[in-house]
PDB file of C-alpha atoms (C1' of nucleotides) in Angstrom:
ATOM      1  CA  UNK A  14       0.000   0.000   0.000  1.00 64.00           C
ATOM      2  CA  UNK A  15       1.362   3.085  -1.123  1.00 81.00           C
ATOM      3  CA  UNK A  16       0.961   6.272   1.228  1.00 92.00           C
ATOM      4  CA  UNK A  17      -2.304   8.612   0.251  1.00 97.00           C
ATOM      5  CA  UNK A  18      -1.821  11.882  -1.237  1.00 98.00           C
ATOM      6  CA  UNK A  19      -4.239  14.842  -0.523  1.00 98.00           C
ATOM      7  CA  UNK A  20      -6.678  15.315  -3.161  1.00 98.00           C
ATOM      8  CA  UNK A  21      -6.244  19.132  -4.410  1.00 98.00           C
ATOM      9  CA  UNK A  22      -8.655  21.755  -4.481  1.00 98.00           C
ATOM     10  CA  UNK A  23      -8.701  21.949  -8.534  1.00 98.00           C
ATOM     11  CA  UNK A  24     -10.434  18.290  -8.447  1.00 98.00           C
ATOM     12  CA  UNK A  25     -13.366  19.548  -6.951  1.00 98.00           C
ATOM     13  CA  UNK A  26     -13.369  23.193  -8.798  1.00 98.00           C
ATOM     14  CA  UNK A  27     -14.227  21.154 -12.266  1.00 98.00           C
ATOM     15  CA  UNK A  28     -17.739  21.678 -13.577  1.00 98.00           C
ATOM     16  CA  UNK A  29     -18.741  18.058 -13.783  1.00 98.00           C
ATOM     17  CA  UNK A  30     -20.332  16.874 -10.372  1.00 98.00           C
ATOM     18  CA  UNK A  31     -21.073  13.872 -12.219  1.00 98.00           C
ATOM     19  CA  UNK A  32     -17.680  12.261 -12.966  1.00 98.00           C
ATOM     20  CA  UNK A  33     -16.548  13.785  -9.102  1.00 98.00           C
ATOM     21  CA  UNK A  34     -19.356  11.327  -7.379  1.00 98.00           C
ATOM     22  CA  UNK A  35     -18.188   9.093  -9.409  1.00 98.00           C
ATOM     23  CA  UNK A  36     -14.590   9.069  -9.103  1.00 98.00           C
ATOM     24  CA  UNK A  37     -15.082   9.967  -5.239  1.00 98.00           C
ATOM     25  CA  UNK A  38     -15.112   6.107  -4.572  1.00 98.00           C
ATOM     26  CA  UNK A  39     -12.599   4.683  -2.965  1.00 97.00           C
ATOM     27  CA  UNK A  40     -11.096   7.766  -1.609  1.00 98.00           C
ATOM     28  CA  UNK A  41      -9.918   8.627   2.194  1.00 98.00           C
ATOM     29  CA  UNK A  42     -12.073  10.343   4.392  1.00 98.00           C
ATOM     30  CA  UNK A  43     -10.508  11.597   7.594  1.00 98.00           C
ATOM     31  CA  UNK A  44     -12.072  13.545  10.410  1.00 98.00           C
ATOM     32  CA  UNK A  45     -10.653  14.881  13.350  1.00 98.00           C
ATOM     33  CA  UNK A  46     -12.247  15.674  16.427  1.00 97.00           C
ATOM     34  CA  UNK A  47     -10.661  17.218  19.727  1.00 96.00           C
ATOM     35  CA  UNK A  48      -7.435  15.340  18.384  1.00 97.00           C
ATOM     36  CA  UNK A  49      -9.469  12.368  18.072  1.00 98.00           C
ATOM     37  CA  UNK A  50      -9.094  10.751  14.725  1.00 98.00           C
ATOM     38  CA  UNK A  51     -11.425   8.227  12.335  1.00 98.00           C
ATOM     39  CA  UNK A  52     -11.399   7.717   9.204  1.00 98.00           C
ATOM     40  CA  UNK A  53     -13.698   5.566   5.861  1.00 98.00           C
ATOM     41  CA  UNK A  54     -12.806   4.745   2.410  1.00 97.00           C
ATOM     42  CA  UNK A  55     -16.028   6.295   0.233  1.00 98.00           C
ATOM     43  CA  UNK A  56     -17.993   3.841  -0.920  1.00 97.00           C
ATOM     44  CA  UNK A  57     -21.747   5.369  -2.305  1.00 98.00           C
ATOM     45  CA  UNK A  58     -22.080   8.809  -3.477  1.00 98.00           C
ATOM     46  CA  UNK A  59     -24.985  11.351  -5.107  1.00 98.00           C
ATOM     47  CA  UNK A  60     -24.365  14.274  -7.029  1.00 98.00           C
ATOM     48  CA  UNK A  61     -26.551  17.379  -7.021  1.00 98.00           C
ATOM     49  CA  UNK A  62     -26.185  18.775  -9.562  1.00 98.00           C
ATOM     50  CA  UNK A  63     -27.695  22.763  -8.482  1.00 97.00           C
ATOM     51  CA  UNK A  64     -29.924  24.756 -10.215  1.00 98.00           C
ATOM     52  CA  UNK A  65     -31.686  22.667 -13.023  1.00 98.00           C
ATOM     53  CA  UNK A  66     -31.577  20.124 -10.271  1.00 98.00           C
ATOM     54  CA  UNK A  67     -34.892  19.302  -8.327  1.00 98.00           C
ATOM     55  CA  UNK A  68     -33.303  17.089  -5.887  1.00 98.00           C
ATOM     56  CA  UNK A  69     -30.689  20.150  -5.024  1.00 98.00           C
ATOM     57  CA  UNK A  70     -31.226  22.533  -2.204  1.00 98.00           C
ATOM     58  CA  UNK A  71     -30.508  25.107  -4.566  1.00 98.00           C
ATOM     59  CA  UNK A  72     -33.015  24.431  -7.270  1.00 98.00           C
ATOM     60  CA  UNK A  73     -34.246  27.427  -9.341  1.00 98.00           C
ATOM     61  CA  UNK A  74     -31.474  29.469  -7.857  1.00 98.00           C
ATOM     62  CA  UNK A  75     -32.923  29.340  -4.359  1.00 98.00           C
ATOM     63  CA  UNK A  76     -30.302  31.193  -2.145  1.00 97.00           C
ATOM     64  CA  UNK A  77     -31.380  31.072   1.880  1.00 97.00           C
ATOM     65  CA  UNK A  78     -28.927  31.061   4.458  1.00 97.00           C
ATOM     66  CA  UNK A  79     -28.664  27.216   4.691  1.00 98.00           C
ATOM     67  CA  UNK A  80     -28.334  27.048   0.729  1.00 98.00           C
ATOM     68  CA  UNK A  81     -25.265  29.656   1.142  1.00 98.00           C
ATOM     69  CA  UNK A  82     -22.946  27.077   1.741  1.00 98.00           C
ATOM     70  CA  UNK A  83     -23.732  25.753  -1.781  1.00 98.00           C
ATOM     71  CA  UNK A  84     -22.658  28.777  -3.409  1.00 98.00           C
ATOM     72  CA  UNK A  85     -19.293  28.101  -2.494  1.00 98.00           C
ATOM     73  CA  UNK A  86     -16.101  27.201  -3.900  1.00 98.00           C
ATOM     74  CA  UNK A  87     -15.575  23.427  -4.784  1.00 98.00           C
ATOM     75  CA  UNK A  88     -13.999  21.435  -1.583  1.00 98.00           C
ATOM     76  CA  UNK A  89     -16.180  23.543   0.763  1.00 98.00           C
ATOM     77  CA  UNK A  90     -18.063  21.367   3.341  1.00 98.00           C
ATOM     78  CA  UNK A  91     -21.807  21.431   3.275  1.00 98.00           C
ATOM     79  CA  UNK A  92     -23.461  19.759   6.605  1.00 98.00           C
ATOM     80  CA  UNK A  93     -27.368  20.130   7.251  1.00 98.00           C
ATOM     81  CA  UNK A  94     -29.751  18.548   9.452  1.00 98.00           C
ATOM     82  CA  UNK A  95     -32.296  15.803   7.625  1.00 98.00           C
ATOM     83  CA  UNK A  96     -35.719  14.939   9.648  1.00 97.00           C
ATOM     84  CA  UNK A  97     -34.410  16.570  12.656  1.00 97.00           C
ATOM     85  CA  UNK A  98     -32.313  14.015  13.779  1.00 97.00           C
ATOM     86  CA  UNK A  99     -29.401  12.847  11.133  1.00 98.00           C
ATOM     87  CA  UNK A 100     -26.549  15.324   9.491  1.00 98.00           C
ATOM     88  CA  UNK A 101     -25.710  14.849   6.102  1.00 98.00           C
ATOM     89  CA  UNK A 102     -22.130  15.315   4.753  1.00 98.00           C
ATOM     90  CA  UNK A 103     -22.115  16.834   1.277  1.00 98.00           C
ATOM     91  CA  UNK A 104     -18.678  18.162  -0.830  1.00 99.00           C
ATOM     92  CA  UNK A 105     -19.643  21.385  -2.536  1.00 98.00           C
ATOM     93  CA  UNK A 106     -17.916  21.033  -6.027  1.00 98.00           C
ATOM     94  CA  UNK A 107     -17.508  23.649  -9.028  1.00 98.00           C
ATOM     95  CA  UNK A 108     -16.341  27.441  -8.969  1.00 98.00           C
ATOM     96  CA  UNK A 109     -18.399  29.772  -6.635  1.00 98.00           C
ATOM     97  CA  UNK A 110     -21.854  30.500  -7.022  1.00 98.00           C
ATOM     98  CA  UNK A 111     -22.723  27.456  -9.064  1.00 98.00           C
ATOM     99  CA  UNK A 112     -23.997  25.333  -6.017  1.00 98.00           C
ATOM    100  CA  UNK A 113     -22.885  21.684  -6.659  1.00 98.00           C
ATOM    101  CA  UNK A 114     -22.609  18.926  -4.199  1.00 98.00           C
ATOM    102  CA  UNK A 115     -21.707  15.736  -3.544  1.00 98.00           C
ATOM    103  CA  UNK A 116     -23.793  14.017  -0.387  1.00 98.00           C
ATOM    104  CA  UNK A 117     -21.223  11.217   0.706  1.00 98.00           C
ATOM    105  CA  UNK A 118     -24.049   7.763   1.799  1.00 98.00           C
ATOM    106  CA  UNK A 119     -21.701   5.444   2.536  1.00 98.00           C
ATOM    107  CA  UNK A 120     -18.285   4.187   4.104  1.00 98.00           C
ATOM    108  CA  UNK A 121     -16.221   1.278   4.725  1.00 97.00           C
ATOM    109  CA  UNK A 122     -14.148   0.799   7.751  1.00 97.00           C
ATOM    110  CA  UNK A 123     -10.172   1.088   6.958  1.00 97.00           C
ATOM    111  CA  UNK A 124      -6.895   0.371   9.393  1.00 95.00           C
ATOM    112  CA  UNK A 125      -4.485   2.162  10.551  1.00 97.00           C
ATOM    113  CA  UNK A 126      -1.505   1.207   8.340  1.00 97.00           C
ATOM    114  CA  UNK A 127      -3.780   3.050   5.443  1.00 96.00           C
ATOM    115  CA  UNK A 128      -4.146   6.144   7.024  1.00 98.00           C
ATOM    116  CA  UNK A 129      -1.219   8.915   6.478  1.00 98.00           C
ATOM    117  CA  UNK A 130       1.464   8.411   9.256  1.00 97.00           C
ATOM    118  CA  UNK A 131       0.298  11.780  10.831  1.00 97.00           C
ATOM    119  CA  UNK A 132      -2.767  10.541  11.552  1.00 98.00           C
ATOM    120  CA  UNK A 133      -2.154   7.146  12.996  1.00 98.00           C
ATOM    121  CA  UNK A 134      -0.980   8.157  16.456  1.00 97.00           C
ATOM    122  CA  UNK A 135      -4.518   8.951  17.864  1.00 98.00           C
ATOM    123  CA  UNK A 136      -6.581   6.950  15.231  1.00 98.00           C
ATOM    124  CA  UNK A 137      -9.650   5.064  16.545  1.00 98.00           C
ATOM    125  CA  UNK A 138     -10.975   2.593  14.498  1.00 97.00           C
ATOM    126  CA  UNK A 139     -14.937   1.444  14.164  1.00 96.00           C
ATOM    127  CA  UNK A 140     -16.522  -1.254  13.201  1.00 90.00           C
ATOM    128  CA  UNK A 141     -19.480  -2.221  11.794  1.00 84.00           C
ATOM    129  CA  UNK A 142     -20.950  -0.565   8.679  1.00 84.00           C
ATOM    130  CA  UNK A 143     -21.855   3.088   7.549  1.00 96.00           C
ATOM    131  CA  UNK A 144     -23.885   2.134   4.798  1.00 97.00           C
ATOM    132  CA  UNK A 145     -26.266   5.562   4.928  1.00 98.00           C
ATOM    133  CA  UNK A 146     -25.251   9.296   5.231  1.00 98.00           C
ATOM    134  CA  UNK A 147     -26.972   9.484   8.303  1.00 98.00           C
ATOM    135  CA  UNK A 148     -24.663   6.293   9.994  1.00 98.00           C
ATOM    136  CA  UNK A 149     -21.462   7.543   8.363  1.00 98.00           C
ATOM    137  CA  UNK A 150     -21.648  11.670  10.152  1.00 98.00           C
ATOM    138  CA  UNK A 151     -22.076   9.814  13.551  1.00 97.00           C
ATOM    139  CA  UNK A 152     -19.459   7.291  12.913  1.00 98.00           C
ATOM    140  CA  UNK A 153     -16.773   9.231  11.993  1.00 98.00           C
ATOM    141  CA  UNK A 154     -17.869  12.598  14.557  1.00 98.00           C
ATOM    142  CA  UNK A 155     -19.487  15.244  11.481  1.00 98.00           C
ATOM    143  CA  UNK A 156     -21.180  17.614  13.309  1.00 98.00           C
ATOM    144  CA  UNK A 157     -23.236  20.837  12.221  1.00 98.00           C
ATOM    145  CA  UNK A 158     -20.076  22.825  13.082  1.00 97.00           C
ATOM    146  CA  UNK A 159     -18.023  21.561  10.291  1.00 98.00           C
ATOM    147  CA  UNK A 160     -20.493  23.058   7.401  1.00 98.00           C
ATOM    148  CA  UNK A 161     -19.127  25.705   5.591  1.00 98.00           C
ATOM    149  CA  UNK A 162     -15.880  25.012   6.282  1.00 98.00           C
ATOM    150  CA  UNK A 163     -12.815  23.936   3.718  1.00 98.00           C
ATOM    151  CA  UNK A 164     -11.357  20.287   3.356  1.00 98.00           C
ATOM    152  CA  UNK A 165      -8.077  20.031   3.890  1.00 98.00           C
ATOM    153  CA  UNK A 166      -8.013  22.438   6.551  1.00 97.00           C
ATOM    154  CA  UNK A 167      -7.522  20.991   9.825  1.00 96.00           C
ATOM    155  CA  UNK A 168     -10.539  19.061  10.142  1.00 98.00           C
ATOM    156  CA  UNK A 169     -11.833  17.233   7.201  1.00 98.00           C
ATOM    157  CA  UNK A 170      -9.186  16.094   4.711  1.00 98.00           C
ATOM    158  CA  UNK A 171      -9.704  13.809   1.653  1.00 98.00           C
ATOM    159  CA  UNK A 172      -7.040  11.446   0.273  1.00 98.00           C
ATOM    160  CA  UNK A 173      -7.123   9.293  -2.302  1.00 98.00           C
ATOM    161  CA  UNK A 174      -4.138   6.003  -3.064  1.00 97.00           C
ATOM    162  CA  UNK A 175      -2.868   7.273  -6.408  1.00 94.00           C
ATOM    163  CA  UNK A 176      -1.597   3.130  -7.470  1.00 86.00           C
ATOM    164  CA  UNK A 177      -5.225   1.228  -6.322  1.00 83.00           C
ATOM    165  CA  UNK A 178      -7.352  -0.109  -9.158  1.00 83.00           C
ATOM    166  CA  UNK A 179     -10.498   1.887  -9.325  1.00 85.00           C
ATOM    167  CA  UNK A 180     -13.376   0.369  -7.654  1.00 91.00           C
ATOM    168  CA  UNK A 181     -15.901  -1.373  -9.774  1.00 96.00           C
ATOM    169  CA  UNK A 182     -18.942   1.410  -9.851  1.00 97.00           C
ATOM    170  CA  UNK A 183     -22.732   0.387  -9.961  1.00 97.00           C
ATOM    171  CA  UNK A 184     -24.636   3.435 -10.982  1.00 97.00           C
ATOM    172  CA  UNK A 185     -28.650   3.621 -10.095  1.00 97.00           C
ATOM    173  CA  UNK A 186     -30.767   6.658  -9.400  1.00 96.00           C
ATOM    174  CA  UNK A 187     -30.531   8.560  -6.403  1.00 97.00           C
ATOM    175  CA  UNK A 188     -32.775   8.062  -2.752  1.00 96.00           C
ATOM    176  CA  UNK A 189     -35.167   9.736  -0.814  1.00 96.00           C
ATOM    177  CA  UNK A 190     -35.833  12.416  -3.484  1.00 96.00           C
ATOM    178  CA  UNK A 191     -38.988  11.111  -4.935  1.00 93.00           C
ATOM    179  CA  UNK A 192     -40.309  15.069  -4.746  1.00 94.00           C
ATOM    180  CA  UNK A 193     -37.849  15.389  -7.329  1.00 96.00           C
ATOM    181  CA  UNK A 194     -40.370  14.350 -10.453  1.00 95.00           C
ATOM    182  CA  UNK A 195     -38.145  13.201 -13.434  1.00 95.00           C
ATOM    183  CA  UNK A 196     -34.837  14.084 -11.982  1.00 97.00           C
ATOM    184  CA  UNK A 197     -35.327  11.406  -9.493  1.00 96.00           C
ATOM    185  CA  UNK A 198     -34.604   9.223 -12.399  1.00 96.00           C
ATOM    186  CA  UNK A 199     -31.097  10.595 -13.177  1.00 97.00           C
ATOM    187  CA  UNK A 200     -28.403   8.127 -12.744  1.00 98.00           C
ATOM    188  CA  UNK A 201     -26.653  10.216 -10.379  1.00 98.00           C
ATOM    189  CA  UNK A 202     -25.550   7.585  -7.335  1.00 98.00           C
ATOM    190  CA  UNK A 203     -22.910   5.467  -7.129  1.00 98.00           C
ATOM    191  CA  UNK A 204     -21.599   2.791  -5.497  1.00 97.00           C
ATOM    192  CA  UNK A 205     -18.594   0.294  -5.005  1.00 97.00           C
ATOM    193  CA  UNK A 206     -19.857  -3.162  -6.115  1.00 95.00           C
ATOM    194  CA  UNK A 207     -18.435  -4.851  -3.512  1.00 95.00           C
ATOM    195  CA  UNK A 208     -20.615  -2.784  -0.885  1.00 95.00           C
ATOM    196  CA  UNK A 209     -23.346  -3.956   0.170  1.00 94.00           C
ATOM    197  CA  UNK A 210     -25.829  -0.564   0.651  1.00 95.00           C
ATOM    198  CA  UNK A 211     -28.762   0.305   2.728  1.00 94.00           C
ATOM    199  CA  UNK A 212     -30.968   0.482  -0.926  1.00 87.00           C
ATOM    200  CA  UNK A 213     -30.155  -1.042  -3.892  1.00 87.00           C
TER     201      UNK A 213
ATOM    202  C1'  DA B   9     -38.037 -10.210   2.746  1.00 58.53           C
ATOM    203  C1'  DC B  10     -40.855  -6.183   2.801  1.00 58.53           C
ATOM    204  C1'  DA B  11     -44.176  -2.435   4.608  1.00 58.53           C
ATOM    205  C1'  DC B  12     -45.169   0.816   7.874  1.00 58.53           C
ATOM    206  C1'  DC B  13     -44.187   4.150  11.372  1.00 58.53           C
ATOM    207  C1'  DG B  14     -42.422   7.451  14.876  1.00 58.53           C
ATOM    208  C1'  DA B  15     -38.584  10.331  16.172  1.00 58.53           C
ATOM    209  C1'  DT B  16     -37.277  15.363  16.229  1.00 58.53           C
ATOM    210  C1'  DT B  17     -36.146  20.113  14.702  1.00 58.53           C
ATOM    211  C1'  DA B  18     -34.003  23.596  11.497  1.00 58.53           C
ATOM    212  C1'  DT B  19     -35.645  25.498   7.613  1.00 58.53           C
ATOM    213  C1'  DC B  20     -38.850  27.283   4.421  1.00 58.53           C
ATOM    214  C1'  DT B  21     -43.510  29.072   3.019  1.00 58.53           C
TER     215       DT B  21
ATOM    216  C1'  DG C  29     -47.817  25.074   9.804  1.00 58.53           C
ATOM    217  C1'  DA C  30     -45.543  21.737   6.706  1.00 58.53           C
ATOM    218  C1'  DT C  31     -41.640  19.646   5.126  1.00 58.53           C
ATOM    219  C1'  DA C  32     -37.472  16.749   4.985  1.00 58.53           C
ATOM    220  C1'  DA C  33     -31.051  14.008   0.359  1.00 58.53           C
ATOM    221  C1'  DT C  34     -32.943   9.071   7.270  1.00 58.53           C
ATOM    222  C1'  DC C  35     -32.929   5.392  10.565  1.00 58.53           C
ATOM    223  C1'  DG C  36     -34.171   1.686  13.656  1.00 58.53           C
ATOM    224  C1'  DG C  37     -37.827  -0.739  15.369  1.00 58.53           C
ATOM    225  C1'  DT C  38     -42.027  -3.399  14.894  1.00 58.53           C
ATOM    226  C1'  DG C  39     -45.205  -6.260  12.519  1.00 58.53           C
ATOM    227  C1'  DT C  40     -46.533  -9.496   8.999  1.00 58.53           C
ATOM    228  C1'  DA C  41     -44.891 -13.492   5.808  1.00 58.53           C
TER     229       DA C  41
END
DNA sequence: ACACCGATTATCT
DNA sequence: GATAATCGGTGTA
């Protein structure tokens, strides 16, 4: 296993939020908490794809101060509270003011000789699964305070392994969005085949 | 295996 | 006042 390298903020400045959800698999998430760090390979992914999106926050341009966040630059963090009870970790992609995300579903559990060697001396690894975007903020610590902020900043970083073999991808149409009309038909989610997710 | 349901609250209308 | 990019539990099969 070769050691990760970040991933750079031009990856997530392209316009495609497509291709990014796609090629998001397999990459390193790690969050730190109070010096407390965990850490998930991707495994499912959705884009939204902003304005001529239904599914998006931000459809038909709608700007509020929750929305804001989507108007950012790519590799800003966008966190918000679903049904009152679960946060939702979403990577805001494309240049500012074109709000495009990326809501992270799903993780797998990864050890310690993967992580960077900076991270491994207070690493705390889970078990279990994080197969829902819901499962994988509590697992790994996201918290409403880390929306709006930037990855790679001192507590969110992505990495990816630049010699693995890409994952093999199962694409299907996104969850939970059936408000969405036709758009909830888009083949916008993604998956690792070998994970086994909360909806096929 | 699948259907239904309640939780719980910031956000939007 | 209604809604929501979910989840875990319960019930039926």
């Amino acid at each position: 296993m070769t050691e990760p390298v970040l991933v750079e903020q031009t990856f997530f400045l392209r316009d495609d939020v497509v291709s990014i959800a796609l090629e998001l698999i397999g990459k390193l998430l790690i969050v730190k908490n109070q010096g407390v760090v965990k850490a998930g390979i991707i495994a499912e992914t959705e884009a939204y794809a902003g304005i001529g999106d239904k599914a998006s926050h931000a459809y038909g341009g709608r700007r509020t101060t929750r929305t804001e966040t989507l108007y950012r630059a790519g590799g800003t963090v966008y966190v918000y509270l679903c049904y009152g009870v679960h946060h939702l970790f979403n990577i805001v992609t494309n240049q500012e003011n074109i709000p495009h995300a990326i809501l992270i579903r799903g993780i797998l559990p990864v050890n310690e000789e993967a992580i960077p060697e900076n991270f491994r001396d207070r690493f705390e690894a889970w078990n279990g699964t994080a197969n829902g975007p819901g499962k994988l903020t509590k697992k790994l610590g996201i918290h409403a305070e880390h929306n709006a902020i930037m990855l790679n900043s001192g507590s969110i970083w992505l990495y990816e392994f630049p010699e693995s073999h890409p994952f093999e991808i199962v694409t299907t149409s996104r969850v939970g969005i059936d408000y969405a009309g036709k758009d909830a038909y888009l083949p916008y989610r993604f998956y690792a085949r070998h994970y086994k997710p909360a909806k096929v």
